[in-house]
PDB file of C-alpha atoms in Angstrom:
ATOM      1  CA  UNK A   1      84.940  88.109  91.751  1.00  0.00           C
ATOM      2  CA  UNK A   2      82.135  90.360  92.791  1.00  0.00           C
ATOM      3  CA  UNK A   3      81.652  91.582  96.205  1.00  0.00           C
ATOM      4  CA  UNK A   4      79.078  93.665  98.130  1.00  0.00           C
ATOM      5  CA  UNK A   5      79.828  95.712 101.515  1.00  0.00           C
ATOM      6  CA  UNK A   6      77.466  96.929 103.425  1.00  0.00           C
ATOM      7  CA  UNK A   7      79.270  99.167 105.745  1.00  0.00           C
ATOM      8  CA  UNK A   8      76.601  99.676 108.734  1.00  0.00           C
ATOM      9  CA  UNK A   9      75.543  96.325 110.614  1.00  0.00           C
ATOM     10  CA  UNK A  10      72.632  98.435 112.558  1.00  0.00           C
ATOM     11  CA  UNK A  11      71.012 101.529 112.282  1.00  0.00           C
ATOM     12  CA  UNK A  12      68.425 102.934 114.590  1.00  0.00           C
ATOM     13  CA  UNK A  13      66.143 105.683 113.198  1.00  0.00           C
ATOM     14  CA  UNK A  14      63.062 107.561 114.392  1.00  0.00           C
ATOM     15  CA  UNK A  15      59.787 107.080 112.688  1.00  0.00           C
ATOM     16  CA  UNK A  16      59.296 109.728 110.449  1.00  0.00           C
ATOM     17  CA  UNK A  17      62.771 110.303 109.835  1.00  0.00           C
ATOM     18  CA  UNK A  18      64.639 109.782 106.549  1.00  0.00           C
ATOM     19  CA  UNK A  19      66.681 106.783 105.807  1.00  0.00           C
ATOM     20  CA  UNK A  20      69.767 105.727 103.981  1.00  0.00           C
ATOM     21  CA  UNK A  21      71.368 102.570 103.814  1.00  0.00           C
ATOM     22  CA  UNK A  22      74.879 102.217 102.283  1.00  0.00           C
ATOM     23  CA  UNK A  23      76.030  99.691 100.090  1.00  0.00           C
ATOM     24  CA  UNK A  24      79.143  99.567  97.889  1.00  0.00           C
ATOM     25  CA  UNK A  25      80.146  96.967  95.415  1.00  0.00           C
ATOM     26  CA  UNK A  26      83.174  95.636  93.533  1.00  0.00           C
ATOM     27  CA  UNK A  27      82.479  94.378  90.061  1.00  0.00           C
ATOM     28  CA  UNK A  28      84.642  94.509  86.557  1.00  0.00           C
ATOM     29  CA  UNK A  29      81.677  95.097  84.621  1.00  0.00           C
ATOM     30  CA  UNK A  30      78.456  96.618  84.380  1.00  0.00           C
ATOM     31  CA  UNK A  31      76.822  95.489  87.773  1.00  0.00           C
ATOM     32  CA  UNK A  32      73.401  94.496  88.140  1.00  0.00           C
ATOM     33  CA  UNK A  33      72.137  95.459  91.870  1.00  0.00           C
ATOM     34  CA  UNK A  34      69.498  94.692  94.071  1.00  0.00           C
ATOM     35  CA  UNK A  35      68.309  95.439  97.447  1.00  0.00           C
ATOM     36  CA  UNK A  36      66.257  92.604  99.308  1.00  0.00           C
ATOM     37  CA  UNK A  37      64.393  93.247 102.574  1.00  0.00           C
ATOM     38  CA  UNK A  38      63.901  90.436 105.285  1.00  0.00           C
ATOM     39  CA  UNK A  39      61.267  90.569 107.866  1.00  0.00           C
ATOM     40  CA  UNK A  40      61.624  88.677 110.988  1.00  0.00           C
ATOM     41  CA  UNK A  41      61.145  84.734 110.453  1.00  0.00           C
ATOM     42  CA  UNK A  42      60.798  85.511 106.825  1.00  0.00           C
ATOM     43  CA  UNK A  43      62.640  84.918 103.614  1.00  0.00           C
ATOM     44  CA  UNK A  44      63.914  87.774 101.379  1.00  0.00           C
ATOM     45  CA  UNK A  45      61.975  89.968  99.356  1.00  0.00           C
ATOM     46  CA  UNK A  46      62.789  92.090  96.332  1.00  0.00           C
ATOM     47  CA  UNK A  47      62.763  95.831  97.009  1.00  0.00           C
ATOM     48  CA  UNK A  48      64.363  96.923  93.823  1.00  0.00           C
ATOM     49  CA  UNK A  49      66.801  96.467  91.085  1.00  0.00           C
ATOM     50  CA  UNK A  50      68.953  98.097  89.037  1.00  0.00           C
ATOM     51  CA  UNK A  51      70.039  96.745  85.417  1.00  0.00           C
ATOM     52  CA  UNK A  52      70.724  99.790  83.365  1.00  0.00           C
ATOM     53  CA  UNK A  53      69.162 103.530  82.286  1.00  0.00           C
ATOM     54  CA  UNK A  54      68.246 105.724  84.887  1.00  0.00           C
ATOM     55  CA  UNK A  55      70.192 105.537  87.851  1.00  0.00           C
ATOM     56  CA  UNK A  56      67.454 106.223  90.372  1.00  0.00           C
ATOM     57  CA  UNK A  57      65.294 103.377  90.596  1.00  0.00           C
ATOM     58  CA  UNK A  58      61.994 103.095  92.698  1.00  0.00           C
ATOM     59  CA  UNK A  59      60.774 100.201  94.493  1.00  0.00           C
ATOM     60  CA  UNK A  60      58.178  98.683  96.629  1.00  0.00           C
ATOM     61  CA  UNK A  61      57.156 100.372  99.882  1.00  0.00           C
ATOM     62  CA  UNK A  62      58.443 103.531  99.342  1.00  0.00           C
ATOM     63  CA  UNK A  63      62.085 102.838  98.833  1.00  0.00           C
ATOM     64  CA  UNK A  64      64.564 104.283  96.047  1.00  0.00           C
ATOM     65  CA  UNK A  65      68.028 103.489  95.543  1.00  0.00           C
ATOM     66  CA  UNK A  66      70.579 105.398  93.239  1.00  0.00           C
ATOM     67  CA  UNK A  67      73.255 104.023  91.318  1.00  0.00           C
ATOM     68  CA  UNK A  68      76.625 105.820  91.411  1.00  0.00           C
ATOM     69  CA  UNK A  69      79.077 104.208  89.120  1.00  0.00           C
ATOM     70  CA  UNK A  70      81.992 106.633  90.272  1.00  0.00           C
ATOM     71  CA  UNK A  71      81.294 105.724  93.639  1.00  0.00           C
ATOM     72  CA  UNK A  72      80.557 102.037  93.263  1.00  0.00           C
ATOM     73  CA  UNK A  73      77.803 102.586  95.615  1.00  0.00           C
ATOM     74  CA  UNK A  74      73.950 101.721  95.407  1.00  0.00           C
ATOM     75  CA  UNK A  75      72.412 103.137  98.589  1.00  0.00           C
ATOM     76  CA  UNK A  76      68.834 102.843  99.528  1.00  0.00           C
ATOM     77  CA  UNK A  77      66.843 105.409 100.750  1.00  0.00           C
ATOM     78  CA  UNK A  78      63.199 106.311 102.077  1.00  0.00           C
ATOM     79  CA  UNK A  79      61.988 109.802 103.015  1.00  0.00           C
ATOM     80  CA  UNK A  80      59.860 108.809 105.830  1.00  0.00           C
ATOM     81  CA  UNK A  81      60.446 105.574 108.038  1.00  0.00           C
ATOM     82  CA  UNK A  82      57.517 103.635 109.355  1.00  0.00           C
ATOM     83  CA  UNK A  83      57.632 101.383 112.296  1.00  0.00           C
ATOM     84  CA  UNK A  84      57.018  98.471 109.800  1.00  0.00           C
ATOM     85  CA  UNK A  85      60.455  98.965 108.037  1.00  0.00           C
ATOM     86  CA  UNK A  86      62.122  97.598 110.950  1.00  0.00           C
ATOM     87  CA  UNK A  87      63.874  94.711 109.219  1.00  0.00           C
ATOM     88  CA  UNK A  88      67.118  93.686 107.746  1.00  0.00           C
ATOM     89  CA  UNK A  89      68.031  94.733 104.525  1.00  0.00           C
ATOM     90  CA  UNK A  90      70.701  92.903 102.080  1.00  0.00           C
ATOM     91  CA  UNK A  91      72.258  94.401  98.918  1.00  0.00           C
ATOM     92  CA  UNK A  92      73.314  92.122  96.174  1.00  0.00           C
ATOM     93  CA  UNK A  93      75.050  92.009  92.749  1.00  0.00           C
ATOM     94  CA  UNK A  94      74.533  89.852  90.227  1.00  0.00           C
ATOM     95  CA  UNK A  95      77.403  87.593  88.853  1.00  0.00           C
ATOM     96  CA  UNK A  96      78.585  87.290  85.244  1.00  0.00           C
ATOM     97  CA  UNK A  97      78.334  83.552  85.133  1.00  0.00           C
ATOM     98  CA  UNK A  98      75.416  81.406  83.950  1.00  0.00           C
ATOM     99  CA  UNK A  99      72.317  81.907  86.369  1.00  0.00           C
ATOM    100  CA  UNK A 100      71.152  84.252  88.362  1.00  0.00           C
ATOM    101  CA  UNK A 101      73.940  83.869  91.026  1.00  0.00           C
ATOM    102  CA  UNK A 102      73.719  86.865  93.553  1.00  0.00           C
ATOM    103  CA  UNK A 103      76.571  87.882  96.038  1.00  0.00           C
ATOM    104  CA  UNK A 104      74.888  89.410  98.969  1.00  0.00           C
ATOM    105  CA  UNK A 105      76.238  91.903 101.269  1.00  0.00           C
ATOM    106  CA  UNK A 106      76.269  91.153 105.139  1.00  0.00           C
ATOM    107  CA  UNK A 107      73.328  93.016 105.709  1.00  0.00           C
ATOM    108  CA  UNK A 108      72.134  96.323 107.655  1.00  0.00           C
ATOM    109  CA  UNK A 109      69.508  95.800 110.496  1.00  0.00           C
ATOM    110  CA  UNK A 110      67.142  98.667 110.767  1.00  0.00           C
ATOM    111  CA  UNK A 111      65.395  99.217 114.034  1.00  0.00           C
ATOM    112  CA  UNK A 112      62.768 102.075 114.235  1.00  0.00           C
ATOM    113  CA  UNK A 113      62.085 104.075 117.342  1.00  0.00           C
ATOM    114  CA  UNK A 114      58.529 105.340 117.938  1.00  0.00           C
TER     115      UNK A 114
ATOM    116  CA  UNK B   1      49.973  79.865  95.507  1.00  0.00           C
ATOM    117  CA  UNK B   2      52.158  78.596  98.241  1.00  0.00           C
ATOM    118  CA  UNK B   3      55.495  79.904  96.393  1.00  0.00           C
ATOM    119  CA  UNK B   4      58.511  78.157  97.839  1.00  0.00           C
ATOM    120  CA  UNK B   5      57.924  75.856 101.060  1.00  0.00           C
ATOM    121  CA  UNK B   6      60.655  74.617 103.187  1.00  0.00           C
ATOM    122  CA  UNK B   7      60.295  72.116 105.851  1.00  0.00           C
ATOM    123  CA  UNK B   8      61.317  71.577 108.658  1.00  0.00           C
ATOM    124  CA  UNK B   9      61.472  75.281 110.168  1.00  0.00           C
ATOM    125  CA  UNK B  10      63.519  74.462 113.154  1.00  0.00           C
ATOM    126  CA  UNK B  11      65.899  71.231 113.699  1.00  0.00           C
ATOM    127  CA  UNK B  12      68.639  70.446 116.289  1.00  0.00           C
ATOM    128  CA  UNK B  13      71.199  67.724 115.074  1.00  0.00           C
ATOM    129  CA  UNK B  14      74.089  65.818 116.572  1.00  0.00           C
ATOM    130  CA  UNK B  15      77.274  65.804 115.190  1.00  0.00           C
ATOM    131  CA  UNK B  16      77.827  63.137 112.842  1.00  0.00           C
ATOM    132  CA  UNK B  17      73.917  63.150 112.129  1.00  0.00           C
ATOM    133  CA  UNK B  18      72.281  63.215 108.639  1.00  0.00           C
ATOM    134  CA  UNK B  19      69.287  65.100 107.622  1.00  0.00           C
ATOM    135  CA  UNK B  20      67.648  66.402 104.513  1.00  0.00           C
ATOM    136  CA  UNK B  21      66.050  69.851 104.344  1.00  0.00           C
ATOM    137  CA  UNK B  22      63.038  69.821 101.790  1.00  0.00           C
ATOM    138  CA  UNK B  23      62.405  72.499  99.526  1.00  0.00           C
ATOM    139  CA  UNK B  24      59.475  72.600  97.027  1.00  0.00           C
ATOM    140  CA  UNK B  25      57.900  75.049  94.523  1.00  0.00           C
ATOM    141  CA  UNK B  26      54.613  75.428  92.872  1.00  0.00           C
ATOM    142  CA  UNK B  27      55.793  78.187  90.140  1.00  0.00           C
ATOM    143  CA  UNK B  28      56.972  75.978  87.764  1.00  0.00           C
ATOM    144  CA  UNK B  29      60.357  77.670  87.786  1.00  0.00           C
ATOM    145  CA  UNK B  30      63.379  76.219  86.198  1.00  0.00           C
ATOM    146  CA  UNK B  31      66.085  77.886  88.617  1.00  0.00           C
ATOM    147  CA  UNK B  32      66.317  76.546  92.271  1.00  0.00           C
ATOM    148  CA  UNK B  33      69.098  77.638  94.768  1.00  0.00           C
ATOM    149  CA  UNK B  34      70.059  76.808  98.522  1.00  0.00           C
ATOM    150  CA  UNK B  35      71.952  79.675 100.464  1.00  0.00           C
ATOM    151  CA  UNK B  36      73.125  79.627 103.810  1.00  0.00           C
ATOM    152  CA  UNK B  37      72.755  82.615 106.137  1.00  0.00           C
ATOM    153  CA  UNK B  38      75.218  83.444 108.929  1.00  0.00           C
ATOM    154  CA  UNK B  39      75.068  86.226 111.227  1.00  0.00           C
ATOM    155  CA  UNK B  40      76.733  89.325 109.663  1.00  0.00           C
ATOM    156  CA  UNK B  41      78.010  87.289 106.563  1.00  0.00           C
ATOM    157  CA  UNK B  42      75.287  87.743 104.161  1.00  0.00           C
ATOM    158  CA  UNK B  43      73.857  84.691 102.071  1.00  0.00           C
ATOM    159  CA  UNK B  44      76.033  82.069 100.700  1.00  0.00           C
ATOM    160  CA  UNK B  45      75.102  80.175  97.743  1.00  0.00           C
ATOM    161  CA  UNK B  46      75.665  76.391  98.534  1.00  0.00           C
ATOM    162  CA  UNK B  47      74.053  74.637  95.500  1.00  0.00           C
ATOM    163  CA  UNK B  48      71.864  75.571  92.720  1.00  0.00           C
ATOM    164  CA  UNK B  49      69.967  74.024  89.789  1.00  0.00           C
ATOM    165  CA  UNK B  50      69.040  75.234  86.124  1.00  0.00           C
ATOM    166  CA  UNK B  51      66.232  72.387  85.886  1.00  0.00           C
ATOM    167  CA  UNK B  52      65.521  68.786  86.822  1.00  0.00           C
ATOM    168  CA  UNK B  53      68.473  66.631  86.707  1.00  0.00           C
ATOM    169  CA  UNK B  54      71.167  69.424  86.714  1.00  0.00           C
ATOM    170  CA  UNK B  55      72.710  70.707  89.509  1.00  0.00           C
ATOM    171  CA  UNK B  56      75.963  72.602  90.239  1.00  0.00           C
ATOM    172  CA  UNK B  57      77.869  73.619  92.902  1.00  0.00           C
ATOM    173  CA  UNK B  58      77.819  77.592  94.497  1.00  0.00           C
ATOM    174  CA  UNK B  59      80.200  79.174  96.678  1.00  0.00           C
ATOM    175  CA  UNK B  60      80.339  77.145  99.859  1.00  0.00           C
ATOM    176  CA  UNK B  61      79.171  73.638  98.656  1.00  0.00           C
ATOM    177  CA  UNK B  62      81.587  71.250 100.974  1.00  0.00           C
ATOM    178  CA  UNK B  63      79.411  68.934 103.319  1.00  0.00           C
ATOM    179  CA  UNK B  64      76.032  69.231 101.309  1.00  0.00           C
ATOM    180  CA  UNK B  65      74.408  67.018  98.696  1.00  0.00           C
ATOM    181  CA  UNK B  66      71.569  68.118  96.253  1.00  0.00           C
ATOM    182  CA  UNK B  67      69.263  66.127  93.965  1.00  0.00           C
ATOM    183  CA  UNK B  68      66.808  67.639  91.415  1.00  0.00           C
ATOM    184  CA  UNK B  69      64.583  64.813  90.226  1.00  0.00           C
ATOM    185  CA  UNK B  70      61.459  67.108  89.282  1.00  0.00           C
ATOM    186  CA  UNK B  71      60.892  70.628  88.627  1.00  0.00           C
ATOM    187  CA  UNK B  72      58.878  71.414  92.026  1.00  0.00           C
ATOM    188  CA  UNK B  73      61.719  69.720  94.436  1.00  0.00           C
ATOM    189  CA  UNK B  74      65.246  70.621  95.170  1.00  0.00           C
ATOM    190  CA  UNK B  75      66.323  68.702  99.028  1.00  0.00           C
ATOM    191  CA  UNK B  76      69.617  69.398 100.342  1.00  0.00           C
ATOM    192  CA  UNK B  77      71.354  66.812 102.276  1.00  0.00           C
ATOM    193  CA  UNK B  78      73.587  66.769 105.047  1.00  0.00           C
ATOM    194  CA  UNK B  79      75.570  63.617 105.487  1.00  0.00           C
ATOM    195  CA  UNK B  80      77.679  63.958 108.356  1.00  0.00           C
ATOM    196  CA  UNK B  81      76.562  67.154 110.243  1.00  0.00           C
ATOM    197  CA  UNK B  82      79.173  69.475 111.615  1.00  0.00           C
ATOM    198  CA  UNK B  83      78.786  72.321 113.964  1.00  0.00           C
ATOM    199  CA  UNK B  84      80.070  74.630 111.221  1.00  0.00           C
ATOM    200  CA  UNK B  85      76.992  73.867 109.358  1.00  0.00           C
ATOM    201  CA  UNK B  86      74.823  75.799 112.241  1.00  0.00           C
ATOM    202  CA  UNK B  87      72.977  78.409 110.078  1.00  0.00           C
ATOM    203  CA  UNK B  88      69.937  79.347 108.503  1.00  0.00           C
ATOM    204  CA  UNK B  89      68.992  77.688 105.325  1.00  0.00           C
ATOM    205  CA  UNK B  90      67.070  79.385 102.469  1.00  0.00           C
ATOM    206  CA  UNK B  91      65.741  77.766  99.456  1.00  0.00           C
ATOM    207  CA  UNK B  92      64.882  80.082  96.590  1.00  0.00           C
ATOM    208  CA  UNK B  93      63.759  79.768  92.723  1.00  0.00           C
ATOM    209  CA  UNK B  94      63.506  81.788  89.650  1.00  0.00           C
ATOM    210  CA  UNK B  95      61.797  81.454  86.370  1.00  0.00           C
ATOM    211  CA  UNK B  96      65.085  81.857  84.150  1.00  0.00           C
ATOM    212  CA  UNK B  97      68.319  82.892  84.544  1.00  0.00           C
ATOM    213  CA  UNK B  98      67.946  86.082  83.484  1.00  0.00           C
ATOM    214  CA  UNK B  99      69.230  89.331  85.494  1.00  0.00           C
ATOM    215  CA  UNK B 100      65.718  90.735  85.521  1.00  0.00           C
ATOM    216  CA  UNK B 101      63.905  87.944  87.294  1.00  0.00           C
ATOM    217  CA  UNK B 102      64.028  88.251  90.767  1.00  0.00           C
ATOM    218  CA  UNK B 103      64.348  85.235  93.429  1.00  0.00           C
ATOM    219  CA  UNK B 104      61.538  84.126  95.417  1.00  0.00           C
ATOM    220  CA  UNK B 105      62.429  82.784  98.760  1.00  0.00           C
ATOM    221  CA  UNK B 106      61.135  80.208 101.345  1.00  0.00           C
ATOM    222  CA  UNK B 107      61.015  81.161 104.922  1.00  0.00           C
ATOM    223  CA  UNK B 108      63.937  79.386 106.068  1.00  0.00           C
ATOM    224  CA  UNK B 109      64.983  76.555 108.048  1.00  0.00           C
ATOM    225  CA  UNK B 110      66.820  77.142 111.286  1.00  0.00           C
ATOM    226  CA  UNK B 111      69.718  74.136 111.752  1.00  0.00           C
ATOM    227  CA  UNK B 112      71.713  73.724 115.034  1.00  0.00           C
ATOM    228  CA  UNK B 113      74.513  71.153 115.129  1.00  0.00           C
ATOM    229  CA  UNK B 114      75.421  70.614 118.644  1.00  0.00           C
TER     230      UNK B 114
END
């Protein structure tokens, strides 16, 4: 069965600083990987996804993520964080059974200092 | 478009009570899902449906029931509420089961069982 680990429960960065959120996965075949963001009181919104091809994927809101098979990682990055980026971020891997069955990591809560 | 709508937003139940969490989507999506979100645990899939009249268990189905009589609606029923069911519940939908389809989430129902 697949699993996802997000080692950092909380991260605080200053506005304008760069950001990297870590994600490690365990999956027996080629993974399908996702990053979702959850703003307070809201549902989850897809930031970006990786299925195949270029290992560096671009998403919305200036985010990008890089798939590294050798490290089983799919870290999320942003060069300059804005105060509006404060939210909870979830990494997820798609299952290999019928249907779009995602397995989510525990999430990383991002706080942005002015 | 309203997207995915969940009601109620908040609810407090006593142990042993029953209730139904409502979910409706207006995007004509075939796939619908119920997740629960516990702090630090990410989202766990409770039940999912691939179309009207078809439902299946996810990772944590015990204590819950679902039905899918129409494409639009996917209610989640708690028959005998227990404190372990205190959580935030999210309904989601997607057009197909393709891995390139993102999930559309509702804004959640916060449930407390006391």
